[in-house]
PDB file of C-alpha atoms in Angstrom:
ATOM      1  CA  MET K   1     -34.215   8.103 -15.363  1.00 63.00           C
ATOM      2  CA  GLU K   2     -33.892   7.684 -19.133  1.00 67.00           C
ATOM      3  CA  ASN K   3     -33.419  11.427 -19.500  1.00 74.00           C
ATOM      4  CA  PHE K   4     -30.523  11.264 -17.054  1.00 73.00           C
ATOM      5  CA  PHE K   5     -28.755   8.588 -19.104  1.00 70.00           C
ATOM      6  CA  ASN K   6     -29.399  10.491 -22.354  1.00 71.00           C
ATOM      7  CA  LEU K   7     -27.970  13.626 -20.788  1.00 65.00           C
ATOM      8  CA  LEU K   8     -24.960  11.647 -19.538  1.00 66.00           C
ATOM      9  CA  ALA K   9     -24.393  10.166 -22.997  1.00 67.00           C
ATOM     10  CA  ARG K  10     -24.528  13.604 -24.627  1.00 65.00           C
ATOM     11  CA  GLY K  11     -22.038  14.934 -22.092  1.00 59.00           C
ATOM     12  CA  THR K  12     -19.563  12.133 -22.696  1.00 57.00           C
ATOM     13  CA  ARG K  13     -19.620  12.805 -26.428  1.00 56.00           C
ATOM     14  CA  SER K  14     -18.421  16.322 -25.736  1.00 56.00           C
ATOM     15  CA  PHE K  15     -15.320  14.863 -24.042  1.00 55.00           C
ATOM     16  CA  ALA K  16     -14.392  12.785 -27.094  1.00 54.00           C
ATOM     17  CA  PHE K  17     -10.817  13.073 -28.301  1.00 53.00           C
ATOM     18  CA  ALA K  18     -10.253  15.423 -31.187  1.00 54.00           C
ATOM     19  CA  PRO K  19      -8.720  13.715 -34.242  1.00 59.00           C
ATOM     20  CA  THR K  20      -5.874  16.264 -34.242  1.00 63.00           C
ATOM     21  CA  MET K  21      -4.586  15.244 -30.810  1.00 63.00           C
ATOM     22  CA  GLU K  22      -1.108  13.773 -30.667  1.00 72.00           C
ATOM     23  CA  MET K  23       0.276  11.293 -28.194  1.00 71.00           C
ATOM     24  CA  PRO K  24       2.583  12.936 -25.666  1.00 73.00           C
ATOM     25  CA  SER K  25       6.198  11.898 -25.975  1.00 79.00           C
ATOM     26  CA  PHE K  26       7.779  10.138 -23.023  1.00 77.00           C
ATOM     27  CA  GLU K  27      11.065   8.524 -22.232  1.00 82.00           C
ATOM     28  CA  TYR K  28      10.948   4.812 -21.493  1.00 80.00           C
ATOM     29  CA  LYS K  29      12.770   3.799 -18.332  1.00 80.00           C
ATOM     30  CA  SER K  30      13.239   0.182 -17.406  1.00 80.00           C
ATOM     31  CA  TYR K  31      12.057  -0.964 -13.993  1.00 78.00           C
ATOM     32  CA  GLU K  32      14.608  -0.722 -11.204  1.00 75.00           C
ATOM     33  CA  PRO K  33      13.872  -2.232  -7.804  1.00 71.00           C
ATOM     34  CA  LYS K  34      13.907   0.251  -4.922  1.00 73.00           C
ATOM     35  CA  ILE K  35      15.714  -2.106  -2.562  1.00 71.00           C
ATOM     36  CA  LYS K  36      19.041  -3.430  -3.722  1.00 72.00           C
ATOM     37  CA  LEU K  37      20.409  -6.301  -1.684  1.00 70.00           C
ATOM     38  CA  GLU K  38      24.144  -6.726  -1.428  1.00 78.00           C
ATOM     39  CA  ARG K  39      23.737 -10.474  -1.244  1.00 82.00           C
ATOM     40  CA  ALA K  40      20.985 -13.009  -0.772  1.00 81.00           C
ATOM     41  CA  ARG K  41      20.028 -13.758   2.830  1.00 83.00           C
ATOM     42  CA  THR K  42      20.546 -17.221   4.202  1.00 89.00           C
ATOM     43  CA  PRO K  43      17.573 -19.203   5.572  1.00 90.00           C
ATOM     44  CA  ASN K  44      19.020 -18.728   9.073  1.00 93.00           C
ATOM     45  CA  GLU K  45      19.039 -14.938   8.651  1.00 91.00           C
ATOM     46  CA  ILE K  46      15.485 -14.984   7.312  1.00 89.00           C
ATOM     47  CA  MET K  47      14.238 -17.040  10.277  1.00 93.00           C
ATOM     48  CA  ARG K  48      16.082 -14.843  12.788  1.00 93.00           C
ATOM     49  CA  SER K  49      14.569 -11.650  11.369  1.00 91.00           C
ATOM     50  CA  ALA K  50      11.117 -13.264  11.298  1.00 91.00           C
ATOM     51  CA  TRP K  51      11.400 -14.287  14.963  1.00 93.00           C
ATOM     52  CA  GLU K  52      12.604 -10.810  15.900  1.00 92.00           C
ATOM     53  CA  GLU K  53       9.575  -9.323  14.134  1.00 92.00           C
ATOM     54  CA  VAL K  54       7.235 -11.764  15.894  1.00 92.00           C
ATOM     55  CA  GLY K  55       8.784 -10.899  19.254  1.00 91.00           C
ATOM     56  CA  PHE K  56       8.451  -7.189  18.563  1.00 92.00           C
ATOM     57  CA  ARG K  57       4.761  -7.580  17.656  1.00 91.00           C
ATOM     58  CA  MET K  58       4.144  -9.676  20.786  1.00 93.00           C
ATOM     59  CA  TRP K  59       5.633  -6.960  23.029  1.00 92.00           C
ATOM     60  CA  GLU K  60       3.512  -4.345  21.254  1.00 92.00           C
ATOM     61  CA  ALA K  61       0.389  -6.435  21.917  1.00 91.00           C
ATOM     62  CA  ILE K  62       1.334  -6.884  25.585  1.00 90.00           C
ATOM     63  CA  GLU K  63       1.879  -3.133  26.027  1.00 90.00           C
ATOM     64  CA  GLU K  64      -1.476  -2.378  24.379  1.00 89.00           C
ATOM     65  CA  THR K  65      -3.236  -4.909  26.638  1.00 89.00           C
ATOM     66  CA  GLU K  66      -1.585  -3.405  29.715  1.00 88.00           C
ATOM     67  CA  ARG K  67      -2.724   0.083  28.692  1.00 87.00           C
ATOM     68  CA  LYS K  68      -6.307  -1.101  28.217  1.00 85.00           C
ATOM     69  CA  TYR K  69      -6.250  -3.043  31.492  1.00 83.00           C
ATOM     70  CA  GLU K  70      -4.911  -0.022  33.415  1.00 80.00           C
ATOM     71  CA  GLN K  71      -7.656   2.152  31.964  1.00 73.00           C
ATOM     72  CA  GLN K  72     -10.312  -0.323  33.097  1.00 69.00           C
ATOM     73  CA  VAL K  73      -8.880  -0.452  36.624  1.00 62.00           C
ATOM     74  CA  ALA K  74      -8.778   3.351  36.830  1.00 63.00           C
ATOM     75  CA  GLU K  75     -12.450   3.596  35.861  1.00 59.00           C
TER      76      GLU K  75
END
Protein backbone atom coordinates (compact mmCIF):
# COMPACT_ATOMS: atom_id res chain seq x y z
CA MET A 1 0.00 0.00 0.00
CA GLU A 2 2.90 2.35 0.76
CA ASN A 3 4.29 1.74 -2.71
CA PHE A 4 0.97 2.82 -4.20
CA PHE A 5 1.04 6.13 -2.32
CA ASN A 6 4.70 6.71 -3.27
CA LEU A 7 3.85 6.05 -6.89
CA LEU A 8 0.87 8.41 -6.65
CA ALA A 9 3.04 11.12 -5.10
CA ARG A 10 5.64 10.78 -7.86
CA GLY A 11 2.93 11.02 -10.50
CA THR A 12 1.44 14.18 -9.03
CA ARG A 13 4.84 15.87 -9.07
CA SER A 14 4.96 15.36 -12.81
CA PHE A 15 1.74 17.39 -13.13
CA ALA A 16 3.21 20.37 -11.28
CA PHE A 17 2.84 23.75 -12.94
CA ALA A 18 5.84 24.96 -14.87
CA PRO A 19 7.19 28.30 -13.61
CA THR A 20 6.87 29.76 -17.13
CA MET A 21 3.09 29.32 -17.27
CA GLU A 22 1.02 32.47 -17.53
CA MET A 23 -2.49 33.06 -16.30
CA PRO A 24 -5.02 33.05 -19.13
CA SER A 25 -6.62 36.41 -19.77
CA PHE A 26 -10.37 36.68 -19.32
CA GLU A 27 -12.96 39.39 -19.46
CA TYR A 28 -14.80 40.07 -16.22
CA LYS A 29 -18.57 40.19 -16.58
CA SER A 30 -20.78 41.22 -13.71
CA TYR A 31 -23.55 38.86 -12.65
CA GLU A 32 -26.88 39.36 -14.39
CA PRO A 33 -29.95 37.48 -13.20
CA LYS A 34 -31.55 35.23 -15.82
CA ILE A 35 -35.09 36.17 -14.87
CA LYS A 36 -35.96 39.83 -15.00
CA LEU A 37 -39.23 40.76 -13.35
CA GLU A 38 -41.14 43.73 -14.67
CA ARG A 39 -42.41 44.48 -11.19
CA ALA A 40 -42.53 42.85 -7.80
CA ARG A 41 -45.42 40.45 -7.22
CA THR A 42 -47.98 41.24 -4.57
CA PRO A 43 -48.57 38.79 -1.69
CA ASN A 44 -51.96 37.96 -3.24
CA GLU A 45 -50.31 37.01 -6.55
CA ILE A 46 -47.72 34.90 -4.75
CA MET A 47 -50.40 33.01 -2.79
CA ARG A 48 -52.53 32.47 -5.91
CA SER A 49 -49.61 31.01 -7.86
CA ALA A 50 -48.66 28.81 -4.90
CA TRP A 51 -52.22 27.45 -4.63
CA GLU A 52 -52.32 26.82 -8.37
CA GLU A 53 -49.06 24.87 -8.10
CA VAL A 54 -50.40 22.87 -5.15
CA GLY A 55 -53.58 22.07 -7.08
CA PHE A 56 -51.59 21.00 -10.12
CA ARG A 57 -49.42 18.67 -8.01
CA MET A 58 -52.52 17.21 -6.32
CA TRP A 59 -54.10 16.37 -9.70
CA GLU A 60 -50.83 14.79 -10.83
CA ALA A 61 -50.80 12.62 -7.68
CA ILE A 62 -54.43 11.60 -8.22
CA GLU A 63 -53.75 10.63 -11.85
CA GLU A 64 -50.70 8.58 -10.80
CA THR A 65 -52.74 6.81 -8.09
CA GLU A 66 -55.50 6.04 -10.59
CA ARG A 67 -52.97 4.57 -13.03
CA LYS A 68 -51.48 2.35 -10.33
CA TYR A 69 -54.93 1.30 -9.09
CA GLU A 70 -56.07 0.41 -12.63
CA GLN A 71 -52.96 -1.69 -13.14
CA GLN A 72 -53.66 -3.62 -9.93
CA VAL A 73 -57.27 -4.28 -10.94
CA ALA A 74 -56.18 -5.50 -14.39
CA GLU A 75 -53.75 -7.98 -12.84
